[in-house]
Structure formats: C-alpha cells, structure tokens
C-alpha cells in the first residue's frame, strides 16, 4: 500500500517575512508551489512583486509592504491580509539584518537597532499572530530564521550572534507557552547561504575571504532551496510533534 505524504502544504496559509529577498523569497515561492496560500511581507513593494511573479499560479497571495519595527502598523496589515487569504497555519520569520563589527564599535544604539529588527520584531510578530483573530483553529507552526552565529562565535559577529542566540533561547520558552494553542515554535540555523545578505558580508568581499568561508563548510556554501526545504518540513504535518528545537542546516559548519 502506498502512503500519502505528510510533506506538503496544500491549502495552508503561510506568512513569510523577508519575502522580498534571499531565503524568505525562496521560501515563499516554494511554499506556494507546495500548495500554500502566502502572505508576502517585506519593506520594498517592487521586490515583493518580483517574488509574487514566481508563485504557483493557482494559489492565493497578498503583499504587505511594512517595516516590522513599525510595531503599531504590523497588526492592522496582517489582519487585512488574513481576511483575504485565510487564517494562519504557519509563519516563516526570515526578515533580519546582519553586521560584522569589532567590539570597539559595538555601541548601545547599534545593539538596540539590531535587537529591534532581529528580536523584538520576532516576539511582537509572534504575540500578534497567535491571537485567535489571526490563528487557524488547527494551530500553527512558527519558524524563526536564526543562524549558526547564534550557536558558535566568529570575530566581529557579537551583535549578530546576540540577536540570533536570543531567538534560539526564546523559541524554547515560546514553544512551551504556546503548545496549549497547538502552536509549534522552532528555529532554523543556516550556515552561509548565497543571498544578497551574504554577498554583501565581509567574508565574501574578496577571493581569499570567500575561499576561507567556503572551506569552513564541508559540503560547500548553501543555497536558498536548502533552507526552504527545511522550512517546508517544519511547516508540514510531518513535523506535528516537533517544537522548541533548532534545526541546523549548515553543510557541516558546526560539526567541527
Ligand atoms: N544568508 C545567509 O548566509 C544567512 C545565514 C544564516 C542566517 N540567515 C538569516 O536568514 C534570514 C534571511 O537572510 P537573507 O540572506 O535572505 O537576507 P536578505 O537577502 O538580506 O533578506 C533580508 C530580508 O529581510 C527583510 N527585512 C529586513 N529588515 C526588515 C524590517 N525592518 N521590516 C521588514 N522586513 C525587513 C528585507 O526586506 P526589504 O529588503 O524589503 O527591506 C529582506 O526581505 C535573516 O534573518 C538572516 O539573519 C542568513
């Protein structure tokens, strides 16, 4: 007898932040192609349109152009979106910012800025989407894009590591707190994946730096599909018993 696969997203509604670029964009495209209706959130409407052009033709979608740190605006926009595409079965929170800064340049205002985007926005989003008005009665799967930098260190990455480590730590408490609402909360921690973010980073700015970072990944650098596939697993019913965990997708970076 053949099994029916639980590894699909048919008719689920998924909100993807950071859907205008890199990992978030590919996640949105692949969720739609796996059968989901999608809400695309980012700041740049024209880049979100570019993502929308690559979705599966018969799936519903809506674009929300908003800055996630405009905390008061986000709820209203998501409410409008949910009325169009349906209540949420899942969230991929991919929006984030990165920096490489030596300690002498780590000032409180810099920390605030990175925490607001990478941590406060994640918590605020989770607080919003777990209200009954937004949440599917079946519950939901929430995924935070963390990073291997939330688990291990690298020179100049203290601010970024602090924010990404906070997501790994916070997701465990959120998983416990939200289990009674049938909401699962997990992190995915990628190694270096080729995206606009990594292409602007110090570690890819010259051939020598690129070769060094590549050598640190036994399976080579990742691509956006590698992360989208992991997200689809965590969103799907195949992961119904997975919560409070950190799925490391890093080509072996942290195995050493
Ligand atoms: N690429 C990697 O190697 C790597 C490795 C580990 C972890 N990650 C994590 O994976 C996630 C995605 O990274 P990526 O490489 O895909 O980055 P990216 O290509 O730079 O995309 C970042 C996305 O975040 C959105 N964003 C940033 N600040 C925002 C804000 N205040 N409000 C709303 N949207 C905001 C951007 O939207 P707009 O452009 O429309 O403003 C963009 O869509 C990030 O959380 C990153 O830390 C990436």
mmCIF file of C-alpha atoms and ligand atoms in Angstrom:
data_model
loop_
_atom_site.group_PDB
_atom_site.id
_atom_site.type_symbol
_atom_site.label_atom_id
_atom_site.label_comp_id
_atom_site.label_asym_id
_atom_site.label_seq_id
_atom_site.Cartn_x
_atom_site.Cartn_y
_atom_site.Cartn_z
ATOM 1 C CA UNK A 1 0.000 0.000 0.000
ATOM 2 C CA UNK A 2 1.334 3.452 -0.861
ATOM 3 C CA UNK A 3 1.434 6.111 1.896
ATOM 4 C CA UNK A 4 0.065 9.600 1.318
ATOM 5 C CA UNK A 5 2.828 12.105 2.022
ATOM 6 C CA UNK A 6 2.542 14.463 5.001
ATOM 7 C CA UNK A 7 5.318 16.601 3.439
ATOM 8 C CA UNK A 8 3.068 19.136 1.713
ATOM 9 C CA UNK A 9 1.354 22.451 2.476
ATOM 10 C CA UNK A 10 -1.860 22.059 0.499
ATOM 11 C CA UNK A 11 -4.294 24.874 1.363
ATOM 12 C CA UNK A 12 -2.309 26.042 4.370
ATOM 13 C CA UNK A 13 -1.873 29.806 4.748
ATOM 14 C CA UNK A 14 1.701 30.849 5.435
ATOM 15 C CA UNK A 15 3.040 34.314 6.311
ATOM 16 C CA UNK A 16 6.616 34.840 5.150
ATOM 17 C CA UNK A 17 8.567 37.866 6.388
ATOM 18 C CA UNK A 18 11.611 38.907 4.381
ATOM 19 C CA UNK A 19 9.777 37.635 1.305
ATOM 20 C CA UNK A 20 11.352 40.343 -0.862
ATOM 21 C CA UNK A 21 14.830 38.767 -0.898
ATOM 22 C CA UNK A 22 17.069 35.740 -0.446
ATOM 23 C CA UNK A 23 15.853 32.966 1.845
ATOM 24 C CA UNK A 24 12.418 34.498 2.509
ATOM 25 C CA UNK A 25 11.752 34.910 -1.206
ATOM 26 C CA UNK A 26 12.598 31.270 -1.989
ATOM 27 C CA UNK A 27 10.564 30.080 0.995
ATOM 28 C CA UNK A 28 7.545 31.993 -0.301
ATOM 29 C CA UNK A 29 7.924 30.583 -3.814
ATOM 30 C CA UNK A 30 8.370 27.012 -2.582
ATOM 31 C CA UNK A 31 5.528 27.215 -0.039
ATOM 32 C CA UNK A 32 3.214 28.330 -2.822
ATOM 33 C CA UNK A 33 4.463 25.562 -5.116
ATOM 34 C CA UNK A 34 3.842 23.056 -2.271
ATOM 35 C CA UNK A 35 0.188 24.155 -2.223
ATOM 36 C CA UNK A 36 0.093 27.030 0.293
ATOM 37 C CA UNK A 37 -1.572 30.426 0.071
ATOM 38 C CA UNK A 38 1.011 33.006 1.062
ATOM 39 C CA UNK A 39 1.312 36.428 2.648
ATOM 40 C CA UNK A 40 4.479 38.139 1.438
ATOM 41 C CA UNK A 41 5.885 40.676 3.910
ATOM 42 C CA UNK A 42 8.849 42.986 3.409
ATOM 43 C CA UNK A 43 9.602 46.683 3.096
ATOM 44 C CA UNK A 44 10.079 47.020 -0.689
ATOM 45 C CA UNK A 45 6.807 46.588 -2.633
ATOM 46 C CA UNK A 46 8.502 46.207 -6.023
ATOM 47 C CA UNK A 47 10.751 43.409 -4.730
ATOM 48 C CA UNK A 48 7.713 41.678 -3.194
ATOM 49 C CA UNK A 49 6.006 41.897 -6.618
ATOM 50 C CA UNK A 50 9.027 40.128 -8.118
ATOM 51 C CA UNK A 51 8.520 37.300 -5.627
ATOM 52 C CA UNK A 52 4.789 37.219 -6.363
ATOM 53 C CA UNK A 53 5.546 36.731 -10.077
ATOM 54 C CA UNK A 54 7.217 33.407 -9.267
ATOM 55 C CA UNK A 55 4.438 31.880 -7.149
ATOM 56 C CA UNK A 56 2.269 28.965 -8.282
ATOM 57 C CA UNK A 57 -0.458 30.458 -10.490
ATOM 58 C CA UNK A 58 -3.472 28.948 -8.735
ATOM 59 C CA UNK A 59 -2.552 29.819 -5.133
ATOM 60 C CA UNK A 60 -3.815 32.927 -3.308
ATOM 61 C CA UNK A 61 -1.325 35.558 -2.234
ATOM 62 C CA UNK A 62 -1.192 39.046 -0.816
ATOM 63 C CA UNK A 63 1.625 41.538 -0.386
ATOM 64 C CA UNK A 64 2.258 43.523 2.795
ATOM 65 C CA UNK A 65 4.857 46.280 2.496
ATOM 66 C CA UNK A 66 5.657 47.301 6.053
ATOM 67 C CA UNK A 67 8.652 47.813 8.288
ATOM 68 C CA UNK A 68 8.401 45.177 11.043
ATOM 69 C CA UNK A 69 9.803 47.666 13.546
ATOM 70 C CA UNK A 70 6.748 49.903 12.977
ATOM 71 C CA UNK A 71 5.167 47.677 15.588
ATOM 72 C CA UNK A 72 1.849 49.547 15.663
ATOM 73 C CA UNK A 73 1.291 49.148 11.914
ATOM 74 C CA UNK A 74 2.037 45.466 11.512
ATOM 75 C CA UNK A 75 -1.086 44.073 13.230
ATOM 76 C CA UNK A 76 -3.543 46.040 11.095
ATOM 77 C CA UNK A 77 -1.804 44.983 7.873
ATOM 78 C CA UNK A 78 -1.750 41.300 8.816
ATOM 79 C CA UNK A 79 -5.432 41.495 9.801
ATOM 80 C CA UNK A 80 -6.326 42.791 6.339
ATOM 81 C CA UNK A 81 -4.222 40.064 4.708
ATOM 82 C CA UNK A 82 -5.777 37.253 6.730
ATOM 83 C CA UNK A 83 -9.235 38.417 5.642
ATOM 84 C CA UNK A 84 -8.153 37.830 2.023
ATOM 85 C CA UNK A 85 -6.117 34.610 2.223
ATOM 86 C CA UNK A 86 -7.341 32.952 5.418
ATOM 87 C CA UNK A 87 -6.149 32.446 8.983
ATOM 88 C CA UNK A 88 -2.539 31.449 9.519
ATOM 89 C CA UNK A 89 -1.269 27.871 9.617
ATOM 90 C CA UNK A 90 2.345 28.959 9.640
ATOM 91 C CA UNK A 91 4.890 31.773 9.759
ATOM 92 C CA UNK A 92 8.422 31.853 8.409
ATOM 93 C CA UNK A 93 10.122 34.814 10.039
ATOM 94 C CA UNK A 94 13.063 35.337 7.698
ATOM 95 C CA UNK A 95 13.343 39.158 7.881
ATOM 96 C CA UNK A 96 16.600 40.067 9.534
ATOM 97 C CA UNK A 97 19.725 42.163 9.314
ATOM 98 C CA UNK A 98 23.373 41.277 9.794
ATOM 99 C CA UNK A 99 26.591 43.066 10.578
ATOM 100 C CA UNK A 100 30.273 42.393 11.235
ATOM 101 C CA UNK A 101 31.605 44.922 13.740
ATOM 102 C CA UNK A 102 34.645 44.877 16.035
ATOM 103 C CA UNK A 103 33.843 45.228 19.734
ATOM 104 C CA UNK A 104 35.147 48.824 19.895
ATOM 105 C CA UNK A 105 32.296 49.825 17.530
ATOM 106 C CA UNK A 106 29.562 47.956 19.410
ATOM 107 C CA UNK A 107 27.598 50.855 20.928
ATOM 108 C CA UNK A 108 24.238 50.663 22.768
ATOM 109 C CA UNK A 109 22.372 52.360 19.911
ATOM 110 C CA UNK A 110 23.755 49.788 17.432
ATOM 111 C CA UNK A 111 22.702 46.948 19.726
ATOM 112 C CA UNK A 112 19.226 48.472 20.018
ATOM 113 C CA UNK A 113 18.875 48.714 16.257
ATOM 114 C CA UNK A 114 19.804 45.067 15.623
ATOM 115 C CA UNK A 115 17.737 43.817 18.558
ATOM 116 C CA UNK A 116 14.687 45.746 17.383
ATOM 117 C CA UNK A 117 14.761 44.155 13.932
ATOM 118 C CA UNK A 118 16.029 40.671 14.756
ATOM 119 C CA UNK A 119 14.485 40.026 18.177
ATOM 120 C CA UNK A 120 11.769 42.496 19.209
ATOM 121 C CA UNK A 121 10.076 42.255 15.808
ATOM 122 C CA UNK A 122 10.095 38.439 16.090
ATOM 123 C CA UNK A 123 8.470 38.470 19.516
ATOM 124 C CA UNK A 124 5.982 41.141 18.547
ATOM 125 C CA UNK A 125 5.041 39.204 15.415
ATOM 126 C CA UNK A 126 4.580 36.014 17.454
ATOM 127 C CA UNK A 127 2.440 37.862 20.004
ATOM 128 C CA UNK A 128 0.237 39.167 17.179
ATOM 129 C CA UNK A 129 -0.167 36.065 15.050
ATOM 130 C CA UNK A 130 -1.065 33.847 17.999
ATOM 131 C CA UNK A 131 -4.187 35.909 18.719
ATOM 132 C CA UNK A 132 -7.356 33.960 17.793
ATOM 133 C CA UNK A 133 -8.233 36.547 15.144
ATOM 134 C CA UNK A 134 -5.131 35.551 13.114
ATOM 135 C CA UNK A 135 -4.633 31.901 14.021
ATOM 136 C CA UNK A 136 -6.089 28.826 12.296
ATOM 137 C CA UNK A 137 -8.177 26.650 14.607
ATOM 138 C CA UNK A 138 -5.784 23.806 13.697
ATOM 139 C CA UNK A 139 -2.915 25.694 15.367
ATOM 140 C CA UNK A 140 0.232 26.795 13.550
ATOM 141 C CA UNK A 141 3.953 26.326 13.015
ATOM 142 C CA UNK A 142 6.215 29.323 13.600
ATOM 143 C CA UNK A 143 9.797 29.306 12.335
ATOM 144 C CA UNK A 144 12.454 31.857 13.265
ATOM 145 C CA UNK A 145 15.458 32.152 10.959
ATOM 146 C CA UNK A 146 18.344 32.101 13.395
ATOM 147 C CA UNK A 147 21.931 31.315 12.334
ATOM 148 C CA UNK A 148 24.933 29.195 13.223
ATOM 149 C CA UNK A 149 26.173 32.509 14.649
ATOM 150 C CA UNK A 150 23.562 32.032 17.373
ATOM 151 C CA UNK A 151 25.374 28.835 18.373
ATOM 152 C CA UNK A 152 29.092 29.412 17.773
ATOM 153 C CA UNK A 153 31.258 32.513 17.576
ATOM 154 C CA UNK A 154 33.221 34.424 14.967
ATOM 155 C CA UNK A 155 35.308 37.586 15.267
ATOM 156 C CA UNK A 156 33.186 40.690 14.787
ATOM 157 C CA UNK A 157 29.853 38.872 15.000
ATOM 158 C CA UNK A 158 28.926 39.677 18.624
ATOM 159 C CA UNK A 159 25.868 41.822 17.834
ATOM 160 C CA UNK A 160 24.512 39.424 15.241
ATOM 161 C CA UNK A 161 25.246 36.405 17.475
ATOM 162 C CA UNK A 162 23.476 38.004 20.431
ATOM 163 C CA UNK A 163 20.334 38.525 18.371
ATOM 164 C CA UNK A 164 20.357 35.083 16.766
ATOM 165 C CA UNK A 165 21.145 33.300 20.041
ATOM 166 C CA UNK A 166 18.210 35.133 21.603
ATOM 167 C CA UNK A 167 15.894 33.591 19.007
ATOM 168 C CA UNK A 168 17.137 30.064 19.760
ATOM 169 C CA UNK A 169 16.718 30.596 23.505
ATOM 170 C CA UNK A 170 13.389 32.426 23.263
ATOM 171 C CA UNK A 171 11.815 29.930 20.883
ATOM 172 C CA UNK A 172 12.057 27.188 23.524
ATOM 173 C CA UNK A 173 10.030 29.140 26.083
ATOM 174 C CA UNK A 174 7.578 30.212 23.402
ATOM 175 C CA UNK A 175 7.184 26.574 22.331
ATOM 176 C CA UNK A 176 6.194 25.645 25.881
ATOM 177 C CA UNK A 177 3.914 28.630 26.358
ATOM 178 C CA UNK A 178 2.109 28.186 23.037
ATOM 179 C CA UNK A 179 1.771 24.379 22.964
ATOM 180 C CA UNK A 180 -1.712 24.615 24.505
ATOM 181 C CA UNK A 181 -2.779 26.681 21.461
ATOM 182 C CA UNK A 182 -1.352 23.939 19.179
ATOM 183 C CA UNK A 183 1.335 26.379 18.065
ATOM 184 C CA UNK A 184 4.787 24.904 17.411
ATOM 185 C CA UNK A 185 7.812 27.224 17.547
ATOM 186 C CA UNK A 186 11.167 26.223 16.067
ATOM 187 C CA UNK A 187 14.356 27.807 14.751
ATOM 188 C CA UNK A 188 16.350 27.037 11.662
ATOM 189 C CA UNK A 189 20.049 27.882 11.853
ATOM 190 C CA UNK A 190 21.702 28.124 8.461
ATOM 191 C CA UNK A 191 25.401 28.306 7.726
ATOM 192 C CA UNK A 192 26.393 30.666 4.933
ATOM 193 C CA UNK A 193 23.809 30.662 2.150
ATOM 194 C CA UNK A 194 24.297 32.617 -1.073
ATOM 195 C CA UNK A 195 21.927 35.621 -0.836
ATOM 196 C CA UNK A 196 22.157 39.428 -1.104
ATOM 197 C CA UNK A 197 22.925 39.435 2.663
ATOM 198 C CA UNK A 198 25.902 37.073 2.445
ATOM 199 C CA UNK A 199 27.122 38.633 -0.805
ATOM 200 C CA UNK A 200 27.490 41.989 0.979
ATOM 201 C CA UNK A 201 29.244 40.473 4.001
ATOM 202 C CA UNK A 202 32.910 40.993 4.808
ATOM 203 C CA UNK A 203 33.559 37.270 4.493
ATOM 204 C CA UNK A 204 32.733 37.278 0.757
ATOM 205 C CA UNK A 205 34.395 40.553 -0.216
ATOM 206 C CA UNK A 206 37.486 39.037 -1.864
ATOM 207 C CA UNK A 207 38.548 35.683 -3.254
ATOM 208 C CA UNK A 208 40.684 34.804 -0.219
ATOM 209 C CA UNK A 209 37.851 35.540 2.220
ATOM 210 C CA UNK A 210 35.413 33.581 0.054
ATOM 211 C CA UNK A 211 37.711 30.548 -0.079
ATOM 212 C CA UNK A 212 38.135 30.661 3.705
ATOM 213 C CA UNK A 213 34.402 30.708 4.373
ATOM 214 C CA UNK A 214 33.802 28.001 1.793
ATOM 215 C CA UNK A 215 36.421 25.755 3.442
ATOM 216 C CA UNK A 216 34.599 26.105 6.775
ATOM 217 C CA UNK A 217 31.542 24.404 5.200
ATOM 218 C CA UNK A 218 32.453 20.741 4.454
ATOM 219 C CA UNK A 219 29.540 20.488 1.991
ATOM 220 C CA UNK A 220 30.233 23.934 0.487
ATOM 221 C CA UNK A 221 28.033 27.017 0.850
ATOM 222 C CA UNK A 222 24.279 26.520 0.964
ATOM 223 C CA UNK A 223 21.609 27.782 -1.360
ATOM 224 C CA UNK A 224 18.188 29.219 -0.614
ATOM 225 C CA UNK A 225 16.446 25.969 -1.614
ATOM 226 C CA UNK A 226 18.280 24.125 1.186
ATOM 227 C CA UNK A 227 16.644 26.406 3.742
ATOM 228 C CA UNK A 228 13.240 26.478 2.035
ATOM 229 C CA UNK A 229 13.136 22.655 2.146
ATOM 230 C CA UNK A 230 13.827 22.667 5.901
ATOM 231 C CA UNK A 231 11.096 25.271 6.406
ATOM 232 C CA UNK A 232 8.590 23.200 4.443
ATOM 233 C CA UNK A 233 9.293 20.201 6.673
ATOM 234 C CA UNK A 234 8.718 22.247 9.847
ATOM 235 C CA UNK A 235 5.520 23.795 8.450
ATOM 236 C CA UNK A 236 4.099 20.493 7.246
ATOM 237 C CA UNK A 237 2.103 17.922 9.203
ATOM 238 C CA UNK A 238 5.205 15.686 9.052
ATOM 239 C CA UNK A 239 6.610 17.873 11.857
ATOM 240 C CA UNK A 240 3.467 17.809 14.027
ATOM 241 C CA UNK A 241 5.489 16.578 17.054
ATOM 242 C CA UNK A 242 8.470 18.932 16.575
ATOM 243 C CA UNK A 243 8.606 22.023 18.742
ATOM 244 C CA UNK A 244 11.181 24.020 20.683
ATOM 245 C CA UNK A 245 14.036 22.775 18.558
ATOM 246 C CA UNK A 246 16.764 24.320 16.424
ATOM 247 C CA UNK A 247 17.221 22.660 13.040
ATOM 248 C CA UNK A 248 20.809 23.259 11.938
ATOM 249 C CA UNK A 249 21.197 23.399 8.152
ATOM 250 C CA UNK A 250 24.834 24.342 7.685
ATOM 251 C CA UNK A 251 26.720 21.958 5.398
ATOM 252 C CA UNK A 252 28.683 20.715 8.398
ATOM 253 C CA UNK A 253 29.881 24.121 9.684
ATOM 254 C CA UNK A 254 29.110 23.358 13.346
ATOM 255 C CA UNK A 255 30.042 19.652 13.171
ATOM 256 C CA UNK A 256 33.732 20.526 13.521
HETATM 257 N N1 LIG B 1 22.260 34.350 4.018
HETATM 258 C C1 LIG B 1 22.892 33.713 4.988
HETATM 259 O O1 LIG B 1 24.035 33.259 4.819
HETATM 260 C C2 LIG B 1 22.223 33.514 6.320
HETATM 261 C C3 LIG B 1 22.840 32.652 7.222
HETATM 262 C C4 LIG B 1 22.245 32.448 8.461
HETATM 263 C C5 LIG B 1 21.062 33.094 8.781
HETATM 264 N N2 LIG B 1 20.491 33.937 7.886
HETATM 265 C C6 LIG B 1 19.245 34.607 8.289
HETATM 266 O O2 LIG B 1 18.248 34.312 7.335
HETATM 267 C C7 LIG B 1 17.352 35.414 7.206
HETATM 268 C C8 LIG B 1 17.244 35.830 5.750
HETATM 269 O O3 LIG B 1 18.530 36.205 5.284
HETATM 270 P P1 LIG B 1 18.822 36.523 3.745
HETATM 271 O O4 LIG B 1 20.204 36.093 3.490
HETATM 272 O O5 LIG B 1 17.705 36.028 2.916
HETATM 273 O O6 LIG B 1 18.814 38.121 3.811
HETATM 274 P P2 LIG B 1 18.414 39.229 2.717
HETATM 275 O O7 LIG B 1 18.515 38.673 1.344
HETATM 276 O O8 LIG B 1 19.212 40.429 3.090
HETATM 277 O O9 LIG B 1 16.880 39.495 3.051
HETATM 278 C C9 LIG B 1 16.501 40.083 4.255
HETATM 279 C C10 LIG B 1 15.021 40.309 4.229
HETATM 280 O O10 LIG B 1 14.634 40.888 5.477
HETATM 281 C C11 LIG B 1 13.739 41.953 5.218
HETATM 282 N N3 LIG B 1 13.811 42.936 6.295
HETATM 283 C C12 LIG B 1 14.909 43.399 6.927
HETATM 284 N N4 LIG B 1 14.571 44.301 7.852
HETATM 285 C C13 LIG B 1 13.224 44.413 7.815
HETATM 286 C C14 LIG B 1 12.279 45.191 8.529
HETATM 287 N N5 LIG B 1 12.645 46.053 9.473
HETATM 288 N N6 LIG B 1 10.966 45.051 8.231
HETATM 289 C C15 LIG B 1 10.569 44.172 7.273
HETATM 290 N N7 LIG B 1 11.429 43.409 6.559
HETATM 291 C C16 LIG B 1 12.731 43.539 6.827
HETATM 292 C C17 LIG B 1 14.198 42.515 3.893
HETATM 293 O O11 LIG B 1 13.117 43.238 3.309
HETATM 294 P P3 LIG B 1 13.336 44.534 2.348
HETATM 295 O O12 LIG B 1 14.544 44.197 1.536
HETATM 296 O O13 LIG B 1 12.072 44.574 1.565
HETATM 297 O O14 LIG B 1 13.548 45.659 3.242
HETATM 298 C C18 LIG B 1 14.572 41.254 3.136
HETATM 299 O O15 LIG B 1 13.440 40.707 2.511
HETATM 300 C C19 LIG B 1 17.906 36.518 8.117
HETATM 301 O O16 LIG B 1 17.219 36.500 9.340
HETATM 302 C C20 LIG B 1 19.354 36.111 8.313
HETATM 303 O O17 LIG B 1 19.877 36.582 9.519
HETATM 304 C C21 LIG B 1 21.040 34.162 6.665
#
